[in-house]
Coordinates of C-alpha atoms in Angstrom, one line a residue:
X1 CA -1.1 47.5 5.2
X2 CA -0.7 46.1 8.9
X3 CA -2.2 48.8 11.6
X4 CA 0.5 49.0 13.4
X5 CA -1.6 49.7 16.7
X6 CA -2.6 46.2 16.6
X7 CA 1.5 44.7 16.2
X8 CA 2.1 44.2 20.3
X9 CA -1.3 43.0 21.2
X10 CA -0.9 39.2 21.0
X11 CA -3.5 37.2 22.8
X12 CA -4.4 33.5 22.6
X13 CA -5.5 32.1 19.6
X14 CA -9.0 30.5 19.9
X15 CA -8.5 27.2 17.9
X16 CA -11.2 24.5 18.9
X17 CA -13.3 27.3 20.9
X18 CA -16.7 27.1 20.4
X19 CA -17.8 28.5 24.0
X20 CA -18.2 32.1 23.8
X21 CA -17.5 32.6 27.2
X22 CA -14.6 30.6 27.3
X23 CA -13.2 32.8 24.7
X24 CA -14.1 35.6 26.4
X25 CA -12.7 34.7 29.5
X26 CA -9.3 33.8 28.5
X27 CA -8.4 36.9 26.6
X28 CA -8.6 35.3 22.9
X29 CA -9.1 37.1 19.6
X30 CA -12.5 37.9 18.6
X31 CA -14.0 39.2 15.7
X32 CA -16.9 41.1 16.4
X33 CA -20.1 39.7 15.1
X34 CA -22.4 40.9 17.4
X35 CA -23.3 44.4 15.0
X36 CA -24.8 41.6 12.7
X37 CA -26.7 39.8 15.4
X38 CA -28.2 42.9 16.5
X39 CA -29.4 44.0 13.2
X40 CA -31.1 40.5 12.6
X41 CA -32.4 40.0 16.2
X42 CA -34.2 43.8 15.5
X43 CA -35.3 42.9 11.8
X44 CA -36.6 39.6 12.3
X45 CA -37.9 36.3 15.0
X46 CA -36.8 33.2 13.1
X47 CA -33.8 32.6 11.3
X48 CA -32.0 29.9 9.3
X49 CA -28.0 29.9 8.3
X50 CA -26.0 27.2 6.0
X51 CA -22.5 27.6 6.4
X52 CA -19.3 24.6 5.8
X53 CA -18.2 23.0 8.6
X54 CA -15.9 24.5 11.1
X55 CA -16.6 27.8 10.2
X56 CA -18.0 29.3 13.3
X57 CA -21.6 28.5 13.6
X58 CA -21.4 26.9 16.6
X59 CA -19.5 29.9 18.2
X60 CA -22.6 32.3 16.9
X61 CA -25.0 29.9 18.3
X62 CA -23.4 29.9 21.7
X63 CA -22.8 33.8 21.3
X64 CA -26.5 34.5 20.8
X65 CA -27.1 31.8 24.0
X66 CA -25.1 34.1 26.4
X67 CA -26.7 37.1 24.9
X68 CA -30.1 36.2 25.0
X69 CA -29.5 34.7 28.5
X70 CA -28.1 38.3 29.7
X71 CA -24.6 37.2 30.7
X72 CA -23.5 41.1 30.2
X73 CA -19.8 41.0 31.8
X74 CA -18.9 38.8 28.7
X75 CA -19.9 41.3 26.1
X76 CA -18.2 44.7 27.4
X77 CA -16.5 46.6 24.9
X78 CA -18.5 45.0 22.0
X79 CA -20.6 46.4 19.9
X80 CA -24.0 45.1 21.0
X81 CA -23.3 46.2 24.2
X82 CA -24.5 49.4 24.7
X83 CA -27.9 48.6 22.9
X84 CA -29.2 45.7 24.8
X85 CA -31.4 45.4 28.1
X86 CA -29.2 43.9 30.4
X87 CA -32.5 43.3 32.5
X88 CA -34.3 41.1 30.6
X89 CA -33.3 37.3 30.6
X90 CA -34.9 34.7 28.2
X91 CA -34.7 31.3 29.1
X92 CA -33.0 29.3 26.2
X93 CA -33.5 25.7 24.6
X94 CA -30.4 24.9 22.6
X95 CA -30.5 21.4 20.4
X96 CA -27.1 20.4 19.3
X97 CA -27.2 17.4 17.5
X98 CA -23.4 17.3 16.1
X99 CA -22.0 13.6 17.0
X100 CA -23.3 9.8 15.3
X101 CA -26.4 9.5 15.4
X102 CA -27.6 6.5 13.5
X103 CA -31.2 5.1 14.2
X104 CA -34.0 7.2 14.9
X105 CA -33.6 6.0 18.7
X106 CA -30.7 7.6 19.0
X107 CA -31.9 10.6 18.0
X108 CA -35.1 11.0 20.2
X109 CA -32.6 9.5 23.3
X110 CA -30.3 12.8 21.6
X111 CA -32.9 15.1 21.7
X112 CA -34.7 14.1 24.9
X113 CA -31.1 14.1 26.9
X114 CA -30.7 17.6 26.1
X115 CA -34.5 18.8 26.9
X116 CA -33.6 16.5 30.1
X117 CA -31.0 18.8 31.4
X118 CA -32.9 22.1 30.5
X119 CA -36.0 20.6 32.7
X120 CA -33.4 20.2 35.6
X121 CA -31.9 23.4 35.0
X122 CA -35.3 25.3 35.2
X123 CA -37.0 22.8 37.7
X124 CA -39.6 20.7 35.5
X125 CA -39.3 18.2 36.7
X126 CA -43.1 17.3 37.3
X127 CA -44.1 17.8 33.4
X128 CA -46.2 15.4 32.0
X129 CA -45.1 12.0 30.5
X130 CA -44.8 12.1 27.0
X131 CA -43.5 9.3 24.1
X132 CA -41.9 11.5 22.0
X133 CA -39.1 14.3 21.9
X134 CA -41.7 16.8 19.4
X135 CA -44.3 16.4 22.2
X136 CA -41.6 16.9 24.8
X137 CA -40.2 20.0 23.3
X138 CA -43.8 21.5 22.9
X139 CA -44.3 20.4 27.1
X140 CA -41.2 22.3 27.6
X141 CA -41.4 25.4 25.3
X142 CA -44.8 25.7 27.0
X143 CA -44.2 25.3 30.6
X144 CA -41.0 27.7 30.4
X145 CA -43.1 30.2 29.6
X146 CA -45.7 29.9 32.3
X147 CA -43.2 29.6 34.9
X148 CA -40.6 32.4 33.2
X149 CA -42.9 34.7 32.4
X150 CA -40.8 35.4 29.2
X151 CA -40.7 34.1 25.9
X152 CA -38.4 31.4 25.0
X153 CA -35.1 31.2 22.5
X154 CA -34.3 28.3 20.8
X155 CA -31.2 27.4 19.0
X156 CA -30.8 24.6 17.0
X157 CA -27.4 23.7 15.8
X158 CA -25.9 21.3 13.2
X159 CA -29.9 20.7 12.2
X160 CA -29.3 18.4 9.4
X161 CA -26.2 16.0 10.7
X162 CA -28.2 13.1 11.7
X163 CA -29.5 13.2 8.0
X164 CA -26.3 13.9 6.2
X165 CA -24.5 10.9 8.2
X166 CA -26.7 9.1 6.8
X167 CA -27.1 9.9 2.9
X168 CA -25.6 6.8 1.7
X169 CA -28.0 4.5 3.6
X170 CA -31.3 6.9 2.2
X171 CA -33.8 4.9 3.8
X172 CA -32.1 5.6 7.3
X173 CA -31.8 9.0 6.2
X174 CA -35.1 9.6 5.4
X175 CA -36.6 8.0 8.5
X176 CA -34.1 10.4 11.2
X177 CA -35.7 13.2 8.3
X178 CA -39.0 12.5 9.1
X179 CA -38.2 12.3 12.5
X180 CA -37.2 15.5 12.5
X181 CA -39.4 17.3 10.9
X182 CA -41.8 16.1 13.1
X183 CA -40.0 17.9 15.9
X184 CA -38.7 21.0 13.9
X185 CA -43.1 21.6 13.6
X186 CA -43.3 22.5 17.1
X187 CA -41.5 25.6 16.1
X188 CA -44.2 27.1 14.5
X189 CA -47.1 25.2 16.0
X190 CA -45.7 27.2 19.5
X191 CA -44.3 30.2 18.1
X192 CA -46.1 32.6 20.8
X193 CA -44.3 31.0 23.3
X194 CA -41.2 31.9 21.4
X195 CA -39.0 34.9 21.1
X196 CA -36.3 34.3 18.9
X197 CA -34.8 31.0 16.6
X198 CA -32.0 30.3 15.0
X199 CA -31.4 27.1 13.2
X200 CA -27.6 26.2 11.7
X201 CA -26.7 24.1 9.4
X202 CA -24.6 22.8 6.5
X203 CA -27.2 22.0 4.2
X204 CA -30.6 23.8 2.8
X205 CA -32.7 21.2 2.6
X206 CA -35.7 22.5 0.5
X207 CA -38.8 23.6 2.7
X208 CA -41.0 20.7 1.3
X209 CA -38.5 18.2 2.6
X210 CA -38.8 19.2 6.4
X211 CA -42.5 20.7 5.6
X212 CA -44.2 22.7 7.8
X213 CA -41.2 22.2 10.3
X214 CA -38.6 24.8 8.8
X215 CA -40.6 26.6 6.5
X216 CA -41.7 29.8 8.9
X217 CA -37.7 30.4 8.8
X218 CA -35.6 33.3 7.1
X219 CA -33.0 31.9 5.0
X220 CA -30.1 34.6 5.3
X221 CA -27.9 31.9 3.9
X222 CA -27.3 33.9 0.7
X223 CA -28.1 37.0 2.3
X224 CA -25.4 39.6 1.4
X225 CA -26.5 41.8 4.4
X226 CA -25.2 39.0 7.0
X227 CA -22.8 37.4 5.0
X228 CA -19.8 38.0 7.1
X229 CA -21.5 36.6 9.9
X230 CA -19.4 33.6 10.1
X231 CA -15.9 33.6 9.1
X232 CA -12.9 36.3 8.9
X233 CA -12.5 39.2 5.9
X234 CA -9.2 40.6 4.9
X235 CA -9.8 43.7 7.1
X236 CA -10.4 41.3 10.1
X237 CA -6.7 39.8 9.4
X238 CA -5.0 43.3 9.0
X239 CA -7.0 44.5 11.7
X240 CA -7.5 41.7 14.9
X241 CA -5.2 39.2 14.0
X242 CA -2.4 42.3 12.9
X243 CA 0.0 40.7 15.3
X244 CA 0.4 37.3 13.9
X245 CA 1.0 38.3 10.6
X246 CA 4.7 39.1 11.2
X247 CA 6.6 36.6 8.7
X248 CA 3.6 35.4 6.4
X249 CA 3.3 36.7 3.0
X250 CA 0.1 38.5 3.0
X251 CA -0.5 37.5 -0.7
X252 CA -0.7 34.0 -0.1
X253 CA -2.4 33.9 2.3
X254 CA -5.1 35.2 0.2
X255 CA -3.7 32.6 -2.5
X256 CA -4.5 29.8 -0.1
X257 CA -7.3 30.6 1.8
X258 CA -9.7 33.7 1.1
X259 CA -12.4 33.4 -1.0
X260 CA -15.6 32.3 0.1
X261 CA -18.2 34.0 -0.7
X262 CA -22.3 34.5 0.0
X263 CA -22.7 37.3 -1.9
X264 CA -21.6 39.7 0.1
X265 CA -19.3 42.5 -0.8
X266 CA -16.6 40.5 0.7
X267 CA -14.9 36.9 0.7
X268 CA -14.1 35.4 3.4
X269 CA -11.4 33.1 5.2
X270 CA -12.8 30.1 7.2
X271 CA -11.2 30.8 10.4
X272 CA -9.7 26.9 11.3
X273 CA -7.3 27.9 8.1
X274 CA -6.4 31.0 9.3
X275 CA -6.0 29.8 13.4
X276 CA -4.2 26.7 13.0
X277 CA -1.7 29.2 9.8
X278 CA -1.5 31.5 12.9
X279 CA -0.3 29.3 15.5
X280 CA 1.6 26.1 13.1
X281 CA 3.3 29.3 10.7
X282 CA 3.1 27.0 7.9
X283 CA 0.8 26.7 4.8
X284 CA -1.3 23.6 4.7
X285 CA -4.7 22.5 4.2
X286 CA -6.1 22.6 7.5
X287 CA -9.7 23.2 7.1
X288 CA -9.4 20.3 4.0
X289 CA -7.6 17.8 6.4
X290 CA -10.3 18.2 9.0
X291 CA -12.6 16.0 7.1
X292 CA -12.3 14.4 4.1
X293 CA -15.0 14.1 1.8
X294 CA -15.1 10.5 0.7
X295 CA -18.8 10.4 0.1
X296 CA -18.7 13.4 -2.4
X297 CA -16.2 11.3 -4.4
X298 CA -17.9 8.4 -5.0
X299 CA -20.7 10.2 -5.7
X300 CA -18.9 11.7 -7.8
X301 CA -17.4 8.9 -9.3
X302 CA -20.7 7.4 -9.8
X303 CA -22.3 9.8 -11.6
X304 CA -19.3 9.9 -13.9
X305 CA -19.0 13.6 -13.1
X306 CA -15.5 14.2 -14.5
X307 CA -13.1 16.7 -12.0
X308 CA -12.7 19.2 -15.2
X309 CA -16.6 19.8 -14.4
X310 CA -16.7 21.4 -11.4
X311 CA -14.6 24.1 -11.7
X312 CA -16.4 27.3 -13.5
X313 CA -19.5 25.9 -13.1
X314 CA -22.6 27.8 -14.7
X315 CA -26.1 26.9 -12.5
X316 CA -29.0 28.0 -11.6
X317 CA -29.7 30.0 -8.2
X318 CA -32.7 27.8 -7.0
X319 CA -30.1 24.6 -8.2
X320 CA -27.9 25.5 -5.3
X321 CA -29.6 26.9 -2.6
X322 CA -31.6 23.7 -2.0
X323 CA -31.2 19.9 -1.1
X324 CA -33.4 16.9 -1.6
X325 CA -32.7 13.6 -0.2
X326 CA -34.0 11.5 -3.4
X327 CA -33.1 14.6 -5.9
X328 CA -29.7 17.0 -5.6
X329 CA -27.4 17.6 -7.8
X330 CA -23.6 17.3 -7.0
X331 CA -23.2 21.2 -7.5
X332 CA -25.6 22.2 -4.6
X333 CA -23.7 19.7 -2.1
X334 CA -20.4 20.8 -3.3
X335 CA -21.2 24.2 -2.9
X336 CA -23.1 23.9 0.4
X337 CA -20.2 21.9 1.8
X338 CA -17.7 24.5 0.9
X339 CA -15.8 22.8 -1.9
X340 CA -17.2 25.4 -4.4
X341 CA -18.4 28.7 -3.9
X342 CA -19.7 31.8 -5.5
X343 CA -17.8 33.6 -8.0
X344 CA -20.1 35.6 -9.6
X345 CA -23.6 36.0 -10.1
X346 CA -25.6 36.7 -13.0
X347 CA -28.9 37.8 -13.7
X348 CA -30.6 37.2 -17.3
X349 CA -34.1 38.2 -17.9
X350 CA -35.8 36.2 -15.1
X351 CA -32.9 33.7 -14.0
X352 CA -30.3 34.3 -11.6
X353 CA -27.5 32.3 -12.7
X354 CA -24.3 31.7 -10.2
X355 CA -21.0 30.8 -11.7
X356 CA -19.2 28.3 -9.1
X357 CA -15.4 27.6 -8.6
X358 CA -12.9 26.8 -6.1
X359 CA -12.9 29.3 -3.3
X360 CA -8.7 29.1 -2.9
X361 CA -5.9 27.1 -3.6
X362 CA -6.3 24.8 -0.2
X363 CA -9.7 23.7 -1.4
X364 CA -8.7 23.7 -5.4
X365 CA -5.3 21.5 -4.6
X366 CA -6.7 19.4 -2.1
X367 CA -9.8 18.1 -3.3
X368 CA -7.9 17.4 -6.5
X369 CA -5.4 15.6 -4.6
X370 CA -8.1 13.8 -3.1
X371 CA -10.1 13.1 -5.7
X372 CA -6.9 11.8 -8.0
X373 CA -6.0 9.4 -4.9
X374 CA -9.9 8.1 -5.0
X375 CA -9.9 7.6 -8.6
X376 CA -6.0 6.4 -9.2
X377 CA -4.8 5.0 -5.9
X378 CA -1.6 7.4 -6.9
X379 CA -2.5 10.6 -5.4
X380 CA 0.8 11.2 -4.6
X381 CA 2.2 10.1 -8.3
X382 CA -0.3 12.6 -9.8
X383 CA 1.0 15.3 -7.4
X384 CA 4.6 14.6 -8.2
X385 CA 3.6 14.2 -12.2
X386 CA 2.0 17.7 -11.7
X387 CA 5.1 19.8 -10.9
X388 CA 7.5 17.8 -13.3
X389 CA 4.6 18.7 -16.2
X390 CA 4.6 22.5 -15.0
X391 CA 8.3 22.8 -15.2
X392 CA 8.8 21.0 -18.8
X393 CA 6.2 23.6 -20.2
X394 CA 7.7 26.8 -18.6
X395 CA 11.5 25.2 -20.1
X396 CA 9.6 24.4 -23.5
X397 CA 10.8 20.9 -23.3
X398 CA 8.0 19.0 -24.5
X399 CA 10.1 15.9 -24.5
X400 CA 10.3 15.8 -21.2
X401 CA 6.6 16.9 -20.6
X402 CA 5.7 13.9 -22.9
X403 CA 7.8 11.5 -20.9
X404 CA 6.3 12.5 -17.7
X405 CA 2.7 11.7 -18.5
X406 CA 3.8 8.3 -20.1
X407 CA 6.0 7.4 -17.0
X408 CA 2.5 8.5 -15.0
X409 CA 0.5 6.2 -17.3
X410 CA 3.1 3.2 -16.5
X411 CA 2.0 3.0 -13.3
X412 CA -1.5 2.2 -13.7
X413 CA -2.0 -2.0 -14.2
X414 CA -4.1 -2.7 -17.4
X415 CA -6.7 -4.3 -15.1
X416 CA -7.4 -0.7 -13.9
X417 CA -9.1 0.8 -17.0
X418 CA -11.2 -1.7 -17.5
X419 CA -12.8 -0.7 -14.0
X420 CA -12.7 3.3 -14.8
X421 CA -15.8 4.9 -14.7
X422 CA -15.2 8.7 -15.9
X423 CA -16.6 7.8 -19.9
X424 CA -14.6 7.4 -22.6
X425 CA -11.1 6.8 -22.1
X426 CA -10.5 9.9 -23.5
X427 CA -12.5 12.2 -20.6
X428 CA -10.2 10.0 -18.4
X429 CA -6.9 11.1 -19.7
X430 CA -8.1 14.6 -19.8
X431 CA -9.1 14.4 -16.5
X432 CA -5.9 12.6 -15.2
X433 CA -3.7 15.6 -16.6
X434 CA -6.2 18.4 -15.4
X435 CA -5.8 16.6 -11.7
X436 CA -1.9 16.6 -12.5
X437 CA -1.8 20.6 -13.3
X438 CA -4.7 21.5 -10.6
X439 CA -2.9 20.1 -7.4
X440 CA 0.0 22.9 -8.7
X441 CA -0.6 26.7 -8.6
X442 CA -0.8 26.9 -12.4
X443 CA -3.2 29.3 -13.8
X444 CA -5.6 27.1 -15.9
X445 CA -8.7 27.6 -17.5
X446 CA -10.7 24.0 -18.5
X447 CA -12.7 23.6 -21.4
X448 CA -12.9 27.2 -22.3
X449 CA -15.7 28.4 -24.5
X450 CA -15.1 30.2 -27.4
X451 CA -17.7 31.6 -30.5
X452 CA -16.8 28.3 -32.0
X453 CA -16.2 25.6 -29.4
X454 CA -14.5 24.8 -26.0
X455 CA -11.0 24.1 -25.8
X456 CA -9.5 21.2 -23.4
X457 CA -6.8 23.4 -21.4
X458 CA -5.3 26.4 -21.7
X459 CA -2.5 27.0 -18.9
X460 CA -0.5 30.7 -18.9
X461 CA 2.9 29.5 -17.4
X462 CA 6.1 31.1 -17.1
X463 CA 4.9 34.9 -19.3
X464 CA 3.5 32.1 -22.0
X465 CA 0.4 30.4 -23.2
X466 CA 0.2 26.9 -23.7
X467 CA -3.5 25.6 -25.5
X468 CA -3.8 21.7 -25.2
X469 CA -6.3 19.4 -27.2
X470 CA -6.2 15.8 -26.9
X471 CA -7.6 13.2 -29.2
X472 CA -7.8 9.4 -29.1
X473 CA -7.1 7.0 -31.7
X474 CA -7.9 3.3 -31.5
X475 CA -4.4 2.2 -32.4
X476 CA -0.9 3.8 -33.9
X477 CA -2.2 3.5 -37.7
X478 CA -4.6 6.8 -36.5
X479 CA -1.7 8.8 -35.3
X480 CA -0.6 11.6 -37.8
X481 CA -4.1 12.2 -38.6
X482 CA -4.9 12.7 -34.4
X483 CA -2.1 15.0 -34.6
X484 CA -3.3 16.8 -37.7
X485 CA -6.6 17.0 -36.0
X486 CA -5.8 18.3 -32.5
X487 CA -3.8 21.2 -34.2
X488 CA -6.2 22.4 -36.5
X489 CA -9.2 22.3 -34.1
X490 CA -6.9 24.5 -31.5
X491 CA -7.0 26.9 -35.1
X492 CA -10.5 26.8 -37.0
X493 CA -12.3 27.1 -33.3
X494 CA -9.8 30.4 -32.6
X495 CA -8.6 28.9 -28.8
X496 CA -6.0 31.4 -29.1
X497 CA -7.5 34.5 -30.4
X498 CA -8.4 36.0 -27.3
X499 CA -4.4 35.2 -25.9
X500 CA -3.1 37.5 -28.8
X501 CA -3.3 40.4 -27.0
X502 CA -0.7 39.3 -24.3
X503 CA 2.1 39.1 -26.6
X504 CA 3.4 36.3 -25.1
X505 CA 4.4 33.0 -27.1
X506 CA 1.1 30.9 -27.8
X507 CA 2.2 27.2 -27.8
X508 CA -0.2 24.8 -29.9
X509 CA -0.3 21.5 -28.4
X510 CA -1.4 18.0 -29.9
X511 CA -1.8 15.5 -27.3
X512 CA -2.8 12.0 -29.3
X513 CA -3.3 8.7 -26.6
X514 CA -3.7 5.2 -28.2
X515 CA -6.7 3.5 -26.9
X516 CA -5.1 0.0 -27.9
X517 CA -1.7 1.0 -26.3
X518 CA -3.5 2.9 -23.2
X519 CA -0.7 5.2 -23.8
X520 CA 0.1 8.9 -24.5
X521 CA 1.5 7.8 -28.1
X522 CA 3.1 11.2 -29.6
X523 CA 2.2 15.0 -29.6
X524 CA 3.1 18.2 -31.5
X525 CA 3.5 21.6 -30.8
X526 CA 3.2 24.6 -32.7
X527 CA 4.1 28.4 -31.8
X528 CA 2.3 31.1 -32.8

């Protein structure tokens, strides 16, 4: 339900913002974070938050800058307001090391620039002469103290960039590492000098890998008492943004962009989806398009991680909520870098397991789509294949769904599956048609496991179920029996017994490919 209080109240929509007073200033929407900052300002000194890109943690840095710096007029009629000393003001070292940086050079020149400025700003100019930007930052922490008389607030943000720019070149990434770990140790080698830190990120690089130079931090990452501290929740859009709502379907927006989640009792909508929906009024993927994640795919790719993997994916907590430059696993990075999320956690005996999957639609169809036009070259023909396959199933002509995947097939040159690298050729045509179906809304569930095995696909389409195996056969002469064996595994493993209960027709499907003709070569279907 829209508040209705909230229908006449347009204001301008902060898209590209990152300037809290900016914001401020020009009237924008703003979601009020700053109950959350007070609570871990008054619990706590040193803090550390992973979040995706582009979904606000540069705003919250730049929030807590003004606050800390006691810039009052921007914060009337928040929250925080009424509960803070106006009086005091800390001086503030923010690091923001977003942008290319590619040699360790560049990222003491980085560094040093900014400390540069804040000497200018607070006039120390006469501090010693120091070689590095770790001893530099320790010159300045110190010395604004003396000359403040208060304790000092750092903020660091985008901590890990000039690392993750760099992970397929690990030896340069592991030098800028080094680098700055050696400068992240001043944090704690100085900390009575310091009142308050907060370091953002995308990744969480495990405390050994930055040693002794992040480990003194709270990691409120998974935290579910802050975990609406970046991004928008469902009450936020029927509440703040009530106004631009008018002519959007409510529903999917949910569909498309909420739910991430940090195990909170929420999920969440990364707010460049939901400004650019609010001001463009059409459904796209606008956080997705914002950077494209090339590197994850050939890692991918590399790995011979198949896409049918990702999605569901049962892991262990410590798996996830850590990074290694010579040791990750493709899960953690996925997850860190918003491509999967939470769906549900689980705790058995000792282990905390989490069970990952696509936060929404725009992540699920996109990355798909992305990682079909990486793989194939035909992105676009997998797309197309997708919705032609979706409406042959819900019209129960299996002729027609047949002919599409073999018209799909055509199009790749012989050439190309002698360079595939997902397995055996049959992972790769259960891959191809699981990209087909996933860049489409269809409700499918990917190797399902059952008491007795796991099942390719099962799709729920048009009020009926449709339970795909696939088999591969080295030439034609194998073909009745690859039939005879994809229908009876769909039957002695019991695929469908749990898709009785819907009373809806339960479509057995046989999907045989020739590995000599590189070809879907028949299938049969069965109703139940």
């Amino acid at each position: 339900m829209i508040n209705a209080e909230f229908q006449t109240n347009r204001r301008p929509l902060p898209i590209g913002i990152q300037t809290f007073r900016r914001l401020r200033e020009k009237g924008c929407y703003y979601v009020d974070k700053t109950p959350l900052i007070r609570q871990m300002i008054e619990e706590g000194d040193f803090y550390f938050l992973s979040r995706p890109r582009r979904f606000g943690k540069s705003l919250l840095v730049d929030t807590l800058q003004e606050l800390f710096e006691g810039n009052e007029p921007l914060f009337r009629g928040l929250d925080i307001h009424p509960h803070w000393d106006w009086s005091v003001r800390y001086p503030v070292i923010r690091l923001t090391l977003d942008g290319i940086v590619s040699t360790p050079e560049e990222l003491e020149n980085r560094i040093g620039n900014q400390l540069y400025k804040i000497e200018q700003a607070f006039d120390l100019t006469s501090l010693p002469s120091v070689h590095s930007a770790a001893d530099r930052l320790e010159n300045v922490l110190y010395f604004l103290h003396q000359t403040t008389g208060q304790q000092v607030v750092v903020l660091v943000d985008e901590y890990d960039k000039p690392v993750l720019d760099l992970l397929e070149d690990s030896d340069k990434a592991r030098v800028n590492r080094d680098r700055l770990r050696d400068i992240y140790s001043i944090l704690k080698s100085s900390q009575k000098y310091i009142r308050f830190v907060f370091v953002t990120g995308i990744t969480m690089f495990s405390k050994t890998s930055f040693s002794s130079g992040l480990n003194n931090l709270t990691n409120i990452s998974l935290s579910p008492r802050y975990a609406t501290i970046c991004g928008y929740t469902d009450q936020d859009l029927d509440t703040v943004f009530a106004p631009e709502l008018e002519g959007l379907d409510r529903d999917k927006i949910r569909i498309w962009y909420n739910g991430y989640h940090w195990l909170g009792t929420e999920k969440l909508y990364n707010p460049h989806d939901i400004l650019h929906l609010f001001d463009m009024r059409e459904f796209r993927a606008h956080w997705f398009k914002s950077g494209v994640p090339s590197y994850l795919y050939r890692l991918l790719e590399d790995n011979q991680v198949s896409p049918m993997q990702l999605e569901n994916r049962v892991v262990n907590a410590s798996s996830v909520s850590k990074f290694e430059l010579d040791q990750f696993s493709h899960e953690a990075l996925l997850f860190q870098s918003g491509y999967l999320t939470i769906k549900e956690k689980e705790v058995k005996k000792d282990n905390i397991l989490y069970h990952l999957d696509y936060p929404n639609y725009e992540v699920q169809r996109s990355f798909n789509l992305g990682f079909a036009e990486h793989l194939t070259r035909r992105g676009k023909e997998v797309a197309a294949t997708g919705e032609d396959l979706i409406q042959a199933l819900g019209e129960n002509n299996f002729s027609v769904f047949m002919e599409k995947i073999q018209d799909l097939l055509a199009e790749f040159p012989h050439t190309w599956y002698d360079t595939a690298n997902l397995g055996d050729y049959e992972s790769w045509y259960a891959s191809l048609l699981y990209l087909c179906f996933r860049t489409t809304q269809v409700d499918l569930k990917a190797e399902e496991v059952t008491k007795h095995g796991r099942s390719d696909m099962v799709l729920l389409h048009e009020n009926q179920v449709f339970i795909l195996e696939l088999k591969m056969v080295d030439n034609k002469t194998g073909l009745e029996k690859g039939l005879d064996s994809a229908i009876a595994q769909i039957r002695e493993k019991g695929y469908a017994q749990k898709y009785r209960s819907r009373k809806e027709p339960i479509h057995l499907i046989g999907m045989v490919f020739g590995k000599k003709e590189r070809d879907l070569l028949d299938i049969r279907v069965e109703v139940l």
